[in-house]
Coordinates of C-alpha atoms in Angstrom, one line a residue:
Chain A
X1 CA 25.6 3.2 10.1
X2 CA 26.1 6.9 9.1
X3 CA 23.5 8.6 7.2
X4 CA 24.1 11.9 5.4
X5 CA 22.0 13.8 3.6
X6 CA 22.7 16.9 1.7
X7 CA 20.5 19.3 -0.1
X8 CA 17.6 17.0 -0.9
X9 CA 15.3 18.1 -3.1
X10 CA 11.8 16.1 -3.8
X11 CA 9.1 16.8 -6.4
X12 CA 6.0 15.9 -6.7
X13 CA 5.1 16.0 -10.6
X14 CA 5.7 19.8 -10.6
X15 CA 5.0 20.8 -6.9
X16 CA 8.4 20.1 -4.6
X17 CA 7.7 18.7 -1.6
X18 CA 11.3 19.1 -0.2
X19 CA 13.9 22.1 -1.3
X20 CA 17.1 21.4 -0.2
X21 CA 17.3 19.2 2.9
X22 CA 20.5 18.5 4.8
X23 CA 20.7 16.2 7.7
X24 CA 22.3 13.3 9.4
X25 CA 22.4 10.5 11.6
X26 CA 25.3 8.9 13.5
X27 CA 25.6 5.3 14.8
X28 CA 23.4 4.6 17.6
X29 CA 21.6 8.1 17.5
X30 CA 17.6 8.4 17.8
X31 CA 16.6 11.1 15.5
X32 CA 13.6 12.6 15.3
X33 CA 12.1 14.9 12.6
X34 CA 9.1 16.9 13.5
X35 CA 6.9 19.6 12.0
X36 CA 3.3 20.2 10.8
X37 CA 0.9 18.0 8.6
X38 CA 2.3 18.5 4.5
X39 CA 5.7 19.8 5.8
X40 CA 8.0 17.0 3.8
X41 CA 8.3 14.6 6.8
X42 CA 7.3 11.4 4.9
X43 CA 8.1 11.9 1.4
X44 CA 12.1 12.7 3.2
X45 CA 11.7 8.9 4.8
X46 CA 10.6 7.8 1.2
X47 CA 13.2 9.2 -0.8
X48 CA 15.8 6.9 1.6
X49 CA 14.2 4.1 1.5
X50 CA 14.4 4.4 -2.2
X51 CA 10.1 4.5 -2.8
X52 CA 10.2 7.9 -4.9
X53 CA 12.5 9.6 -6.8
X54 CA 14.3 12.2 -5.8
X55 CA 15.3 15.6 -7.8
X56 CA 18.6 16.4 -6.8
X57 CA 21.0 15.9 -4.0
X58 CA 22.8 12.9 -2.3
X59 CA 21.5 10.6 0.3
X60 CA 25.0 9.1 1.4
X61 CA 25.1 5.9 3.9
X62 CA 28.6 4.8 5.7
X63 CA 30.0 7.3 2.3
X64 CA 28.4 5.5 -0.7
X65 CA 25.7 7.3 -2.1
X66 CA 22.4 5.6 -2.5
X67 CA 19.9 8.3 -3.9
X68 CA 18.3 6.9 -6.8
X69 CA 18.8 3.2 -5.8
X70 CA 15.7 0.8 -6.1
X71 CA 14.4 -0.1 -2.8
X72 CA 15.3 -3.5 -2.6
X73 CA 18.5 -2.4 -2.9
X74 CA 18.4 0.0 -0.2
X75 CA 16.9 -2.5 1.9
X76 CA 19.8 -4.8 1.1
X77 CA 21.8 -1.9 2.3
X78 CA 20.6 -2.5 6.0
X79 CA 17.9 0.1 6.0
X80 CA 14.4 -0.6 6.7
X81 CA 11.2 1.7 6.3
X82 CA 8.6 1.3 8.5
X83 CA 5.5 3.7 6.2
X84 CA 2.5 5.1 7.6
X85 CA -0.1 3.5 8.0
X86 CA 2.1 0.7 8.3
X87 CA 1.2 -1.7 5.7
X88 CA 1.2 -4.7 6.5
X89 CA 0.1 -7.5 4.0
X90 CA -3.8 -7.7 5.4
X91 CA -4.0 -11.1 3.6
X92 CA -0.9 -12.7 4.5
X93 CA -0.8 -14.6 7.9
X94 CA 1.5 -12.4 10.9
X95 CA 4.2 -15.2 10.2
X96 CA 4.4 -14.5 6.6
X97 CA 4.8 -10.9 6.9
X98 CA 7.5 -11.6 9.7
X99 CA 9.5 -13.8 6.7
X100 CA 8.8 -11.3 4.2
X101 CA 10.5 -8.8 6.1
X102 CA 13.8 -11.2 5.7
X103 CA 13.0 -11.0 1.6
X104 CA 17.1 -9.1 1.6
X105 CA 18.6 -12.3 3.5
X106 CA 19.8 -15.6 2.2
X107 CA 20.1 -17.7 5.3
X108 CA 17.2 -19.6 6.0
X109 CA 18.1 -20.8 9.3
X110 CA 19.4 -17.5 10.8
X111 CA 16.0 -15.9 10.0
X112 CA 14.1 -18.6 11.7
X113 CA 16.3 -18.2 15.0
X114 CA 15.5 -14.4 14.5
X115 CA 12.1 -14.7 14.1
X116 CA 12.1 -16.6 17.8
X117 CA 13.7 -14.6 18.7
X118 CA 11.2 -11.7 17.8
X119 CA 8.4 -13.7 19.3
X120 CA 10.2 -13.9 22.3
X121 CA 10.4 -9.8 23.0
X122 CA 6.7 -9.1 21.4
X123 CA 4.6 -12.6 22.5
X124 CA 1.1 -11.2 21.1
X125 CA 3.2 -12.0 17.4
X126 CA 3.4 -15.7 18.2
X127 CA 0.2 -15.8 19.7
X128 CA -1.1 -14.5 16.3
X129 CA 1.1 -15.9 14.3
X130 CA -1.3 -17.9 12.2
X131 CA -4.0 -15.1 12.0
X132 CA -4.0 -13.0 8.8
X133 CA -2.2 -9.9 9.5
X134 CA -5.3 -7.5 9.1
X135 CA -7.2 -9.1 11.5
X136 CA -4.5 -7.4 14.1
X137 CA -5.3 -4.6 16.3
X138 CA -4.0 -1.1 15.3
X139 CA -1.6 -1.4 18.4
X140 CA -0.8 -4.9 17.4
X141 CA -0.3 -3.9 13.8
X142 CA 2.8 -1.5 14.5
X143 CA 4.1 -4.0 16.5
X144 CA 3.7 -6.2 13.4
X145 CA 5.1 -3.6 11.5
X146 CA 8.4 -2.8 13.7
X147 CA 8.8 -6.6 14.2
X148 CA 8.9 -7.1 10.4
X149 CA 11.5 -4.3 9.7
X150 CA 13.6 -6.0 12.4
X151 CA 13.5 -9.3 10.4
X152 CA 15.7 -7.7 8.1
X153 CA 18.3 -7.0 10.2
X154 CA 18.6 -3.6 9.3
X155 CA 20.8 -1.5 11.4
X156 CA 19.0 1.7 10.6
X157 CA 15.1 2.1 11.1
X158 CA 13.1 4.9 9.2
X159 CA 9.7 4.8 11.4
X160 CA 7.2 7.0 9.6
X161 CA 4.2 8.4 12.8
X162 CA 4.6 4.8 14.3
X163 CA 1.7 6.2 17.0
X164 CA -0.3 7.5 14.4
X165 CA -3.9 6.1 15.4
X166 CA -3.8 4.3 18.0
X167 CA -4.5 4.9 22.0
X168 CA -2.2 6.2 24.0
X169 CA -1.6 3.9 26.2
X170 CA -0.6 1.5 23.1
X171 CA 1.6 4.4 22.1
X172 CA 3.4 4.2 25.5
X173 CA 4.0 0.7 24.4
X174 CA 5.2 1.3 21.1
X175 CA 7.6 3.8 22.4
X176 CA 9.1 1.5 25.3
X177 CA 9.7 -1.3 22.2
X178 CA 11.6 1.9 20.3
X179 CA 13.8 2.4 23.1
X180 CA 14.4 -1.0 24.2
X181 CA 15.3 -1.5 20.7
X182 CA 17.8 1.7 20.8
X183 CA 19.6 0.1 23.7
X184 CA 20.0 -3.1 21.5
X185 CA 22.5 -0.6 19.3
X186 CA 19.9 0.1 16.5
X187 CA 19.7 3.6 15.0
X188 CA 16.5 5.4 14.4
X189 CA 15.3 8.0 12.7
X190 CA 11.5 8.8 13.0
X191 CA 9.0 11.1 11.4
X192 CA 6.8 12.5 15.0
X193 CA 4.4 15.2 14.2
X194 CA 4.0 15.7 18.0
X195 CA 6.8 18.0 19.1
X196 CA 6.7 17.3 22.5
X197 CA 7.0 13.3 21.9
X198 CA 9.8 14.3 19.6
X199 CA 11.9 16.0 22.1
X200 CA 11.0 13.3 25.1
X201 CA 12.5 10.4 22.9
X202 CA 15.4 11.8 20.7
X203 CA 19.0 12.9 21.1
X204 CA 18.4 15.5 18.2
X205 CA 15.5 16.9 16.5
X206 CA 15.1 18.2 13.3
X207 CA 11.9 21.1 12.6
X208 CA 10.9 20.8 9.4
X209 CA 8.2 22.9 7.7
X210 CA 7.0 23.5 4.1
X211 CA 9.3 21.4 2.6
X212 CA 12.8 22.8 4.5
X213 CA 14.4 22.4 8.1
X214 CA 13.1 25.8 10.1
X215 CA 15.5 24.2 12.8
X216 CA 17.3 21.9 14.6
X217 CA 19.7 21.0 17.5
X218 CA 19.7 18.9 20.5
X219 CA 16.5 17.6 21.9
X220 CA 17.7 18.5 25.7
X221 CA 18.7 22.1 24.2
X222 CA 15.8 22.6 22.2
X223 CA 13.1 21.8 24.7
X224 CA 13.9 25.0 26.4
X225 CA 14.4 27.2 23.3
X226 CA 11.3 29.6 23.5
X227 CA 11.2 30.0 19.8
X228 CA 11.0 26.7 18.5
X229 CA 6.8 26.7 18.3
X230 CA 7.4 29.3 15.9
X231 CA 9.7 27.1 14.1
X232 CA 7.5 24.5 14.3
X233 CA 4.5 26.9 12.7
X234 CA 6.6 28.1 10.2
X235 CA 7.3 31.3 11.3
X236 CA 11.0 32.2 11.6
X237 CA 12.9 32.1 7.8
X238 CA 14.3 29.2 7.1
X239 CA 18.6 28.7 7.4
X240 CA 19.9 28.0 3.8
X241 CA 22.4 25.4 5.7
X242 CA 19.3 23.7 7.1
X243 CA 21.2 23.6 10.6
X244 CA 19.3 26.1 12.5
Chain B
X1 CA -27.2 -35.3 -25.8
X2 CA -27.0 -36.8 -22.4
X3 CA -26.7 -34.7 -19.1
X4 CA -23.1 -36.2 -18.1
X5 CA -21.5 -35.2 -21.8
X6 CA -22.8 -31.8 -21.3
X7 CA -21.5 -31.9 -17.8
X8 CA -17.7 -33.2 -18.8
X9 CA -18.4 -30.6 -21.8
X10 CA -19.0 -27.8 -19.3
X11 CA -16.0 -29.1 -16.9
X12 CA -13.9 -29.0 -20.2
X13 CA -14.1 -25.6 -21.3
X14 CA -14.6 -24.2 -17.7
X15 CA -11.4 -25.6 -17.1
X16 CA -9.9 -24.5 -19.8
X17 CA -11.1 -20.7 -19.2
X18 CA -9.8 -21.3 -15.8
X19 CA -6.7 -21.7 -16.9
X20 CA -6.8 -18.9 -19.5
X21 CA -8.1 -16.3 -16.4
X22 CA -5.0 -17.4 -14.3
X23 CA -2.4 -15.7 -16.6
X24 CA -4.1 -13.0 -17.1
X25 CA -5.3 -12.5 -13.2
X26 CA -1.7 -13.0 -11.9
X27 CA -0.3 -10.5 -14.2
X28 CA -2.5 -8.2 -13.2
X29 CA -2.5 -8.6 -9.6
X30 CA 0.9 -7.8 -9.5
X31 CA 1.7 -5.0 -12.2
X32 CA -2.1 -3.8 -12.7
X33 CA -1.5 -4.6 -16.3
X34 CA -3.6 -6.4 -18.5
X35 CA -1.3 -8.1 -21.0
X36 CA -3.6 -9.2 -24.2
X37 CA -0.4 -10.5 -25.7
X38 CA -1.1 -13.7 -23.4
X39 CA -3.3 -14.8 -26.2
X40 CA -0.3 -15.0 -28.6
X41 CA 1.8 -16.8 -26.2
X42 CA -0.9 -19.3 -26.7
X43 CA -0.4 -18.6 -30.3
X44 CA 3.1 -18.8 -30.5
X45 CA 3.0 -22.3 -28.5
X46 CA 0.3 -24.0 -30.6
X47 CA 2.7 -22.9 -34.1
X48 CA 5.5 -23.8 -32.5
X49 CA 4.0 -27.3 -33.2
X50 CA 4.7 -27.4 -36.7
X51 CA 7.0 -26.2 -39.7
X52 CA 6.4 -23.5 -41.1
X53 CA 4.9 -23.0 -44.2
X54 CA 1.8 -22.3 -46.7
X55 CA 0.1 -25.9 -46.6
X56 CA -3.3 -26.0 -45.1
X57 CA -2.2 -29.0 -43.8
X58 CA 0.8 -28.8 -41.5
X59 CA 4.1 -30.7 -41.1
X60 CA 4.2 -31.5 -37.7
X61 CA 7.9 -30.8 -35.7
X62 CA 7.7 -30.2 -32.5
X63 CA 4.4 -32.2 -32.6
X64 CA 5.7 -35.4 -33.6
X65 CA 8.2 -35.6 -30.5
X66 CA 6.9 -38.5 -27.6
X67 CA 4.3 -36.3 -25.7
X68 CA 6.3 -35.7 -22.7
X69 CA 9.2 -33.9 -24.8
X70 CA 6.7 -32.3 -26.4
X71 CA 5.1 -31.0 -23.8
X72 CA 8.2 -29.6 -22.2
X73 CA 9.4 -28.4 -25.4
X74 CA 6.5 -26.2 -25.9
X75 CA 6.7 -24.9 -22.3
X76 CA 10.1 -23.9 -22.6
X77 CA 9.1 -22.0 -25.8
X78 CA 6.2 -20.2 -24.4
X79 CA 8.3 -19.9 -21.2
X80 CA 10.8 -18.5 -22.8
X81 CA 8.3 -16.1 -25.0
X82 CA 6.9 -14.6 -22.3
X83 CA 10.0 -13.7 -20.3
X84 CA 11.4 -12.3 -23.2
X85 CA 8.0 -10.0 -24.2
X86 CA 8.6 -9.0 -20.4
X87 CA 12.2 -8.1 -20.8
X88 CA 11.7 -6.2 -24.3
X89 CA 8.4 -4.6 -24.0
X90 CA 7.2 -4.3 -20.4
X91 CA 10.4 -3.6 -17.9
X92 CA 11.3 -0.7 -19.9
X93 CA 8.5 1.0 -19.3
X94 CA 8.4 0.2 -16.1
X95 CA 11.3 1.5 -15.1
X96 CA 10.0 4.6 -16.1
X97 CA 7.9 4.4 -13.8
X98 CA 4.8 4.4 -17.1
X99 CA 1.1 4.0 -15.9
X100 CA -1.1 0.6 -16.9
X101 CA -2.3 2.1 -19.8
X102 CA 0.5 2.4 -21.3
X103 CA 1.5 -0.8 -20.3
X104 CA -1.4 -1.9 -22.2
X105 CA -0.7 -0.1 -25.4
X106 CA 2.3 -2.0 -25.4
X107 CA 0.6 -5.8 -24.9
X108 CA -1.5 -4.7 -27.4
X109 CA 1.5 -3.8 -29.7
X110 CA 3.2 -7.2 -28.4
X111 CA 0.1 -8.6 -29.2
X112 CA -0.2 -7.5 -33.1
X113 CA 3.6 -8.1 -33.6
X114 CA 3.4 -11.5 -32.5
X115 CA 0.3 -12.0 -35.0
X116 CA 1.9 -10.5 -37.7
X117 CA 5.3 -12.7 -37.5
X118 CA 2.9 -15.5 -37.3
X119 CA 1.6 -14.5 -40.0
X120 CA 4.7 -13.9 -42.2
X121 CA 6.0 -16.9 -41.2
X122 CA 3.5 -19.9 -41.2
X123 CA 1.1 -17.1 -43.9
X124 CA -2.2 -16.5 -42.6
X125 CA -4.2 -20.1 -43.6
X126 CA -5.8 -21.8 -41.5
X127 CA -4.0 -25.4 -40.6
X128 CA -4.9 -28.4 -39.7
X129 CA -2.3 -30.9 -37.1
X130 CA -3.4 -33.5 -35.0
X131 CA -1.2 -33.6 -32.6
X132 CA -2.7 -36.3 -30.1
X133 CA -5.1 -38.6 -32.1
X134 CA -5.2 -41.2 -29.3
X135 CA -6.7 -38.5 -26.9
X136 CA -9.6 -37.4 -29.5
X137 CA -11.1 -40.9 -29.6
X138 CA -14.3 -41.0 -27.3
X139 CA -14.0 -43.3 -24.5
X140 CA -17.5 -45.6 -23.9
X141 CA -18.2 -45.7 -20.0
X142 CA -21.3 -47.2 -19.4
X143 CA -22.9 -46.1 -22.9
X144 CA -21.2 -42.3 -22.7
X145 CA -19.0 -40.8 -25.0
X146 CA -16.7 -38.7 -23.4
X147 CA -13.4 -37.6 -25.6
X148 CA -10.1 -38.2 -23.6
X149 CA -9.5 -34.9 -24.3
X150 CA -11.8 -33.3 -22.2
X151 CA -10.9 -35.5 -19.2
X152 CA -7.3 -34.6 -19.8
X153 CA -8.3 -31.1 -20.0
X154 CA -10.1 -31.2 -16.3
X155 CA -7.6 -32.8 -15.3
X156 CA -5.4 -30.7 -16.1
X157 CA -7.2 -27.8 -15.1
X158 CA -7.7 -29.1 -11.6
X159 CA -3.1 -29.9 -11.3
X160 CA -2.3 -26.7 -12.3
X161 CA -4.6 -24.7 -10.4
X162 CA -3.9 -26.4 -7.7
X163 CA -0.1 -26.6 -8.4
X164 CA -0.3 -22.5 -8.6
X165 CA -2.3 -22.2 -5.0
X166 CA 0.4 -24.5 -3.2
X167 CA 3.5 -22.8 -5.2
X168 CA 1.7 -19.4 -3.8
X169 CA 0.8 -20.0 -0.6
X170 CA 4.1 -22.5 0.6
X171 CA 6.9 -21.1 -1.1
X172 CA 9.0 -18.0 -0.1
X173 CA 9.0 -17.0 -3.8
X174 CA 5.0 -17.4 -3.9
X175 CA 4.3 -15.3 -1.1
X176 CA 6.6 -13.2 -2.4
X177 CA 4.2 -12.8 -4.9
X178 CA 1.3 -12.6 -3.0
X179 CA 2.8 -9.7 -1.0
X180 CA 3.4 -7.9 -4.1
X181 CA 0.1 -8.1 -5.7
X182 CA -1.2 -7.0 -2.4
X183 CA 1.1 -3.8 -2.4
X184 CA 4.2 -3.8 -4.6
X185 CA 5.7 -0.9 -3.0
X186 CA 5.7 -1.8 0.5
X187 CA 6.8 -5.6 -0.6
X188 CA 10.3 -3.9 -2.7
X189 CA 11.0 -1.6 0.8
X190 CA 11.2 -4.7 2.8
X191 CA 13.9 -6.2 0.0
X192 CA 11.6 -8.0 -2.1
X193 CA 13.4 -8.1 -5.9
X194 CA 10.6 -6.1 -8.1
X195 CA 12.1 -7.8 -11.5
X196 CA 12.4 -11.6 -9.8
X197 CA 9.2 -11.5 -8.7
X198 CA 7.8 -10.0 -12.3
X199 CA 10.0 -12.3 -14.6
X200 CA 8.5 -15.4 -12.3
X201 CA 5.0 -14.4 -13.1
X202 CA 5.8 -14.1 -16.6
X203 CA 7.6 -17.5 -16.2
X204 CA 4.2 -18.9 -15.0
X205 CA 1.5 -17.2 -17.6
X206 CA 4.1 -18.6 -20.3
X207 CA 3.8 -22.5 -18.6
X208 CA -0.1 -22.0 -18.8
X209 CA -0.2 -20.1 -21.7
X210 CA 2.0 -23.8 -23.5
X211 CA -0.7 -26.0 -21.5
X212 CA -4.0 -24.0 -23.0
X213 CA -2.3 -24.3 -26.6
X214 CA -1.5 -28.2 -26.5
X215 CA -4.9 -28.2 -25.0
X216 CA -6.5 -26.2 -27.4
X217 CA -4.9 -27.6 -30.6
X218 CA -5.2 -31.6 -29.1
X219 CA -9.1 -30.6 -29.0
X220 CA -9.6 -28.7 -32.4
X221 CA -6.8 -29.7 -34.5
X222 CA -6.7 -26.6 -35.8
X223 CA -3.7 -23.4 -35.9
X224 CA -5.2 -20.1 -36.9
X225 CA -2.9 -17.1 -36.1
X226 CA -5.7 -15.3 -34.3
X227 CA -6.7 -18.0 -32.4
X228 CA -5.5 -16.5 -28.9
X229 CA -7.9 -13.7 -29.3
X230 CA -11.1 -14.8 -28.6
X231 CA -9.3 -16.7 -25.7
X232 CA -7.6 -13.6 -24.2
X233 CA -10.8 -11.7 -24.4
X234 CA -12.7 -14.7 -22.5
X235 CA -9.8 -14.5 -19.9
X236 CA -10.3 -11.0 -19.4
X237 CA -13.8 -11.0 -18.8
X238 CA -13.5 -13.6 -16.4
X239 CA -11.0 -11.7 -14.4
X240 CA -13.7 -8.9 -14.1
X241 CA -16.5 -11.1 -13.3
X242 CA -14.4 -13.2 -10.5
X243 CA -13.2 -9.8 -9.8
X244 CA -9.9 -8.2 -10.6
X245 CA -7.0 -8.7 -8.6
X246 CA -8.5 -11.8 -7.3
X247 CA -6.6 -15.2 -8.2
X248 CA -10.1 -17.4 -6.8
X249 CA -12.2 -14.7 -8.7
X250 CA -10.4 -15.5 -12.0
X251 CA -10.7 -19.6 -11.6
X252 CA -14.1 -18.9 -10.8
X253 CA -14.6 -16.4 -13.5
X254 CA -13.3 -18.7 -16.1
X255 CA -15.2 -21.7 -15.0
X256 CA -18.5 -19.7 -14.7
X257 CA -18.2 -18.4 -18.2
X258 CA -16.9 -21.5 -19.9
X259 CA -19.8 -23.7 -18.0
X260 CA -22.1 -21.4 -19.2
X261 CA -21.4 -21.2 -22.2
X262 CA -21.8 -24.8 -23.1
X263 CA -25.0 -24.9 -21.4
X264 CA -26.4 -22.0 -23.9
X265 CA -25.6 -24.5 -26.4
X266 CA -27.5 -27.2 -25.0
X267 CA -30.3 -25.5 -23.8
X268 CA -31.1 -22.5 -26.8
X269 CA -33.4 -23.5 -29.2
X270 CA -31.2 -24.5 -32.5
X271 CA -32.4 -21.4 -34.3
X272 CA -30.8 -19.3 -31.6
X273 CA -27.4 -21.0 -30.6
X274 CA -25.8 -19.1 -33.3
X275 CA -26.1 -16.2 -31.2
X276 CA -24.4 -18.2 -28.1
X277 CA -22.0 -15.5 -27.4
X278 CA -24.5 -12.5 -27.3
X279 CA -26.3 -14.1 -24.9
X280 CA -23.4 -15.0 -22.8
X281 CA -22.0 -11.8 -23.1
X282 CA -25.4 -9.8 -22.1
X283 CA -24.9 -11.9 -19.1
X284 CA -21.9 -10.8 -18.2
X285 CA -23.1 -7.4 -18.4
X286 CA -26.2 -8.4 -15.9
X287 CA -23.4 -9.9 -13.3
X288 CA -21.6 -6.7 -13.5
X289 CA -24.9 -4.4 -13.2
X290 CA -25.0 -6.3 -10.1
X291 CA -21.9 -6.8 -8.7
X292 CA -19.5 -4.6 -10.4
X293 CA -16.7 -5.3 -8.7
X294 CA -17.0 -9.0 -9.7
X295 CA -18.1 -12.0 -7.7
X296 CA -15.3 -12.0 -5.3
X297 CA -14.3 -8.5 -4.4
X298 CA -10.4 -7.5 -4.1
X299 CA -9.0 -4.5 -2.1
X300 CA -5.7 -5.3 -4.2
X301 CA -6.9 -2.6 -6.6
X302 CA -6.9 -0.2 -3.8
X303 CA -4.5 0.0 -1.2
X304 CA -1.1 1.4 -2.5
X305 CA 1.2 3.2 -0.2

C-alpha cells in the first residue's frame, strides 16, 4: 500500500485550500501531518478519500492514480477515512455502523468473523452493540469510528484529529488502539494538530501550513530541529518541492 | 353519516396520503430533493391503464388484465418510470455536484414533460375507467356501508408501510439507505454505492407511486392528466408537517392531513365545506407557527460532513 502524492492542489470555490502538495506513504509507515488550525490538513485527507474534488495533481496508490475517483471507489481501493468529528450514524445501532463499514465487501460471512473479531480487541463495542451509535461516549465514539473503518479491511487508514474532544486519558487510549493496530501491519496516515503528539507516534511528519508543507522529515530527526516551531507557525518560506 | 364510515373514510385517505408522503419523504431524506414529478409517476401509472385516445370514456388495456398482472404490470411501469426520470434528469446533475434547487427545477421540468406527453397522447379530457367494479360495491356489516375500496386502501396502507420499515431497518441495502439519508457523504467514504442506493429509492417511490394510482383510479374511476398534482402537493406538505427528513414524520404527516380532512367534511356546516381545503390548509400553517420544524423533528437536515 504505497501512497504518492504529487503537487495537490485543492480549491475551495475560488479560495485554494492546498497549492501544490507532495507527499507519500510507504507500507507499514505511520504518518503524521501536523500544522495549525485552517492549514489544509483535512481537506488533504478528503481529497484521498475521494469527498471533494481536487484541482490539479495526482493522488497515486500502489501506481494507479485515483484522484478524481468517487469515494466508494476509493474505498473499494482499500482506503478508509476516518473524518472529524467522526460521524458515525447517530441513529443507527453500533452494530449497524460496524456492517456499514463492510458496504465495499461481498462476503457476508467473512465480515461477521471480522466483526468478532473487532468485538474481541474493543469489548465496550459488543457491549453496546445494540445501542444507537449516538448514545456512545465521545471516547467510545472514535472507537466506533476506527472499529468501523477496520470493517472494511482497508490496508490504509486516513484518521482525521482522532483525539479531537475528548479527555486525555481516552486519548491515551485511542492512541494505544493506533499503535496496536500499526503492529497488526496497517498503514496510517493521520491529521494531529498537536505537534508534539505528532512526533511521539510517527516515523515521519509532515508540517504543513497555509495550504503547503513548511517541512518535513523524520519524526526522531525532527523533534530536535530547533526551527520546526517556526515551521509549524508559518514562519520559514515554504520549499517548492514540499520536502523540507 | 355514521361515526364508523367517517372513521374507515378518514383511515382511507389518511392511508392513502401516507403512502403519497413516503415517496416524497424518502427521496428527500436521501438527496434533499423534493421531486414533484412523483405526482406524474402516479399519473403515468393510472394512464398506463388504458389505450390511448380522445374518448371520454376509455378503452381499458392494461386494466382489463386479472388484477394480480395488473397490478405488477403497472408497478413495473411506474418502476421503470421513475428509474428512468432518475437516470435522465436527476444523476446528471448530480454528478455535477448541482444544489437541491436545481434539482427541483428539474422535477418540476420532469414534472410538466410528463403532463404534457400525457396530454399529447391520451388529449387532455377527462376519462372515465373502472378498473375494479367488484371493489366499489359497499359491503353491509352490521347496517354500515363501507366500500371495499377503502378497506383495500388501509389495508394496503398499513403492508406497505410496514413492508418499507422492515426492508429499511433488516436489510443491508435498507440501512444502507438509512445511513445515507443520515449523512450521504460519510456513508459513500465507507464504500456505500451513491447511485445503488439512489436508483433503489427511486425503485421504491415508483412501486408506491403504481399502488396510489390503482388506488386512486379503483376509488374515482376517473384519469385526468393533472391528477398527481393535488396529490404531490398533499405529500409535500405532509413531509413538512411530520417533519422533513423524517420517514415516521411523513406517515404521520399524511395520515394527519388526510384524517383531517375528511373530518372538515363531516363536521363544516354544508355552506362551508366548499372551502374544505382553506381551512385545512390554514391549519397547516397553525402547526407550523408552532412547531416549525414539523411534528417529529429530524437532525438529517443538519449534520453533513
Amino acid at each position: 500500500m504505497h501512497l504518492k502524492i504529487e503537487n495537490l492542489v485543492i480549491h475551495y470555490g475560488r479560495i485554494a485550500a492546498v497549492r501544490g502538495v507532495s507527499l507519500h506513504v510507504d507500507t507499514g509507515e505511520l504518518v503524521c501531518v501536523t500544522g495549525p488550525n485552517g492549514a489544509g490538513k483535512s481537506s488533504l485527507l478528503l481529497a484521498i478519500a475521494g469527498a471533494i474534488p481536487l484541482t490539479s495533481g495526482s493522488i497515486r496508490l500502489d501506481g494507479r492514480e485515483i484522484g478524481g475517483t468517487v469515494p466508494e471507489a476509493i474505498a473499494r481501493r482499500g482506503i478508509s477515512l476516518v473524518p472529524e468529528g467522526r460521524h458515525i450514524f447517530n441513529r443507527l445501532t453500533v452494530e449497524e455502523n460496524l456492517y456499514l463499514g463492510a458496504s465495499s465487501r461481498d462476503s457476508r460471512a467473512e465480515v461477521r468473523n471480522d466483526l468478532e473479531r473487532i468485538f474481541q480487541q474493543l469489548p465496550i463495542l459488543r457491549e453496546r452493540a445494540k445501542s444507537l451509535a449516538g448514545s456512545l461516549s465521545g471516547g467510545e465514539q472514535q472507537q466506533l469510528a476506527i472499529a468501523r473503518a477496520l470493517m472494511s479491511r482497508s490496508q490504509l487508514l486516513l484518521l482525521d484529529e482522532p483525539s479531537l474532544g475528548l479527555a486525555p486519558k481516552i486519548i491515551g487510549q485511542i492512541y494505544e488502539i493506533i499503535s496496536d493496530l500499526r503492529r497488526s501491519g496497517l498503514t496510517f496516515l493521520i491529521v494531529e494538530e498537536s505537534m508534539t503528539r505528532a512526533l511521539d507516534m510517527s516515523d515521519r511528519v509532515y508540517v504543513m501550513a497555509s495550504g503547503v508543507i513548511r517541512t518535513s522529515g523524520r519524526s526522531s530527526d525532527l523533534a530536535s530541529d530547533e526551527n520546526l516551531n517556526d515551521a509549524y507557525f508559518g514562519l520559514t518560506a515554504a520549499s517548492p518541492d514540499g520536502s523540507g | 353519516m355514521h361515526l364508523v364510515q367517517n372513521l374507515v373514510d378518514a383511515l382511507s385517505l389518511g392511508s392513502l396520503y401516507a403512502l403519497c408522503a413516503l415517496g416524497i419523504g424518502l427521496i428527500f431524506g436521501i438527496m434533499r430533493m423534493i421531486n414533484f414529478a412523483y405526482g406524474e409517476y402516479i399519473t403515468f401509472g393510472a394512464y398506463a391503464l388504458v389505450i390511448p385516445s380522445g374518448s371520454t370514456v376509455a378503452q381499458k388495456f392494461i386494466g382489463d388484465f386479472p388484477i394480480p398482472l395488473m397490478v405488477i404490470s403497472i408497478i413495473a411501469v411506474v418502476v421503470l418510470l421513475a428509474i428512468a426520470t432518475e437516470r435522465i434528469a436527476f444523476r446528471p446533475l448530480r454528478k455535477r455536484e448541482a444544489t437541491p434547487a436545481t434539482l427541483l427545477v428539474s422535477s418540476f421540468a420532469v414534472s410538466y414533460f410528463l403532463q404534457n406527453f400525457i396530454l399529447f397522447v391520451h388529449s387532455g379530457r377527462p376519462k372515465s375507467v373502472n378498473i375494479l367494479p367488484e371493489f366499489i360495491s359497499p359491503l353491509d356489516i352490521i347496517g354500515l356501508h363501507i366500500a371495499i375500496i377503502d378497506i383495500v386502501t388501509v389495508a394496503t396502507g398499513f403492508v406497505l408501510v410496514t413492508a418499507l420499515w422492515l426492508f429499511l431497518r433488516y436489510t443491508i441495502v435498507g440501512i444502507q439507505m438509512l445511513a445515507a439519508a443520515e449523512n450521504f457523504r460519510m456513508a459513500r467514504l465507507l464504500g456505500v454505492r451513491a447511485d445503488r442506493v439512489i436508483a433503489i429509492a427511486f425503485a421504491i417511490t415508483g412501486l408506491l407511486a403504481a399502488v396510489i394510482s390503482l388506488l386512486v383510479v379503483a376509488k374515482d374511476g376517473v384519469l385526468d392528466f393533472r391528477m398527481g398534482v393535488p396529490l404531490v402537493i398533499v405529500a409535500f406538505v405532509a413531509t413538512v408537517i411530520g417533519g422533513m427528513g423524517s420517514l415516521p414524520g411523513a406517515v404521520l404527516g399524511g395520515y394527519l392531513i388526510g384524517m383531517f380532512s375528511v373530518a372538515l367534511q363531516a363536521l363544516l356546516p354544508a355552506d362551508l365545506r366548499a372551502a374544505r381545503d382553506a381551512f385545512l390548509f390554514a391549519a397547516v400553517i397553525l402547526v407550523l407557527l408552532f412547531r416549525p420544524h414539523g411534528l417529529i423533528r429530524s437532525r438529517n437536515t443538519i449534520e453533513r460532513i
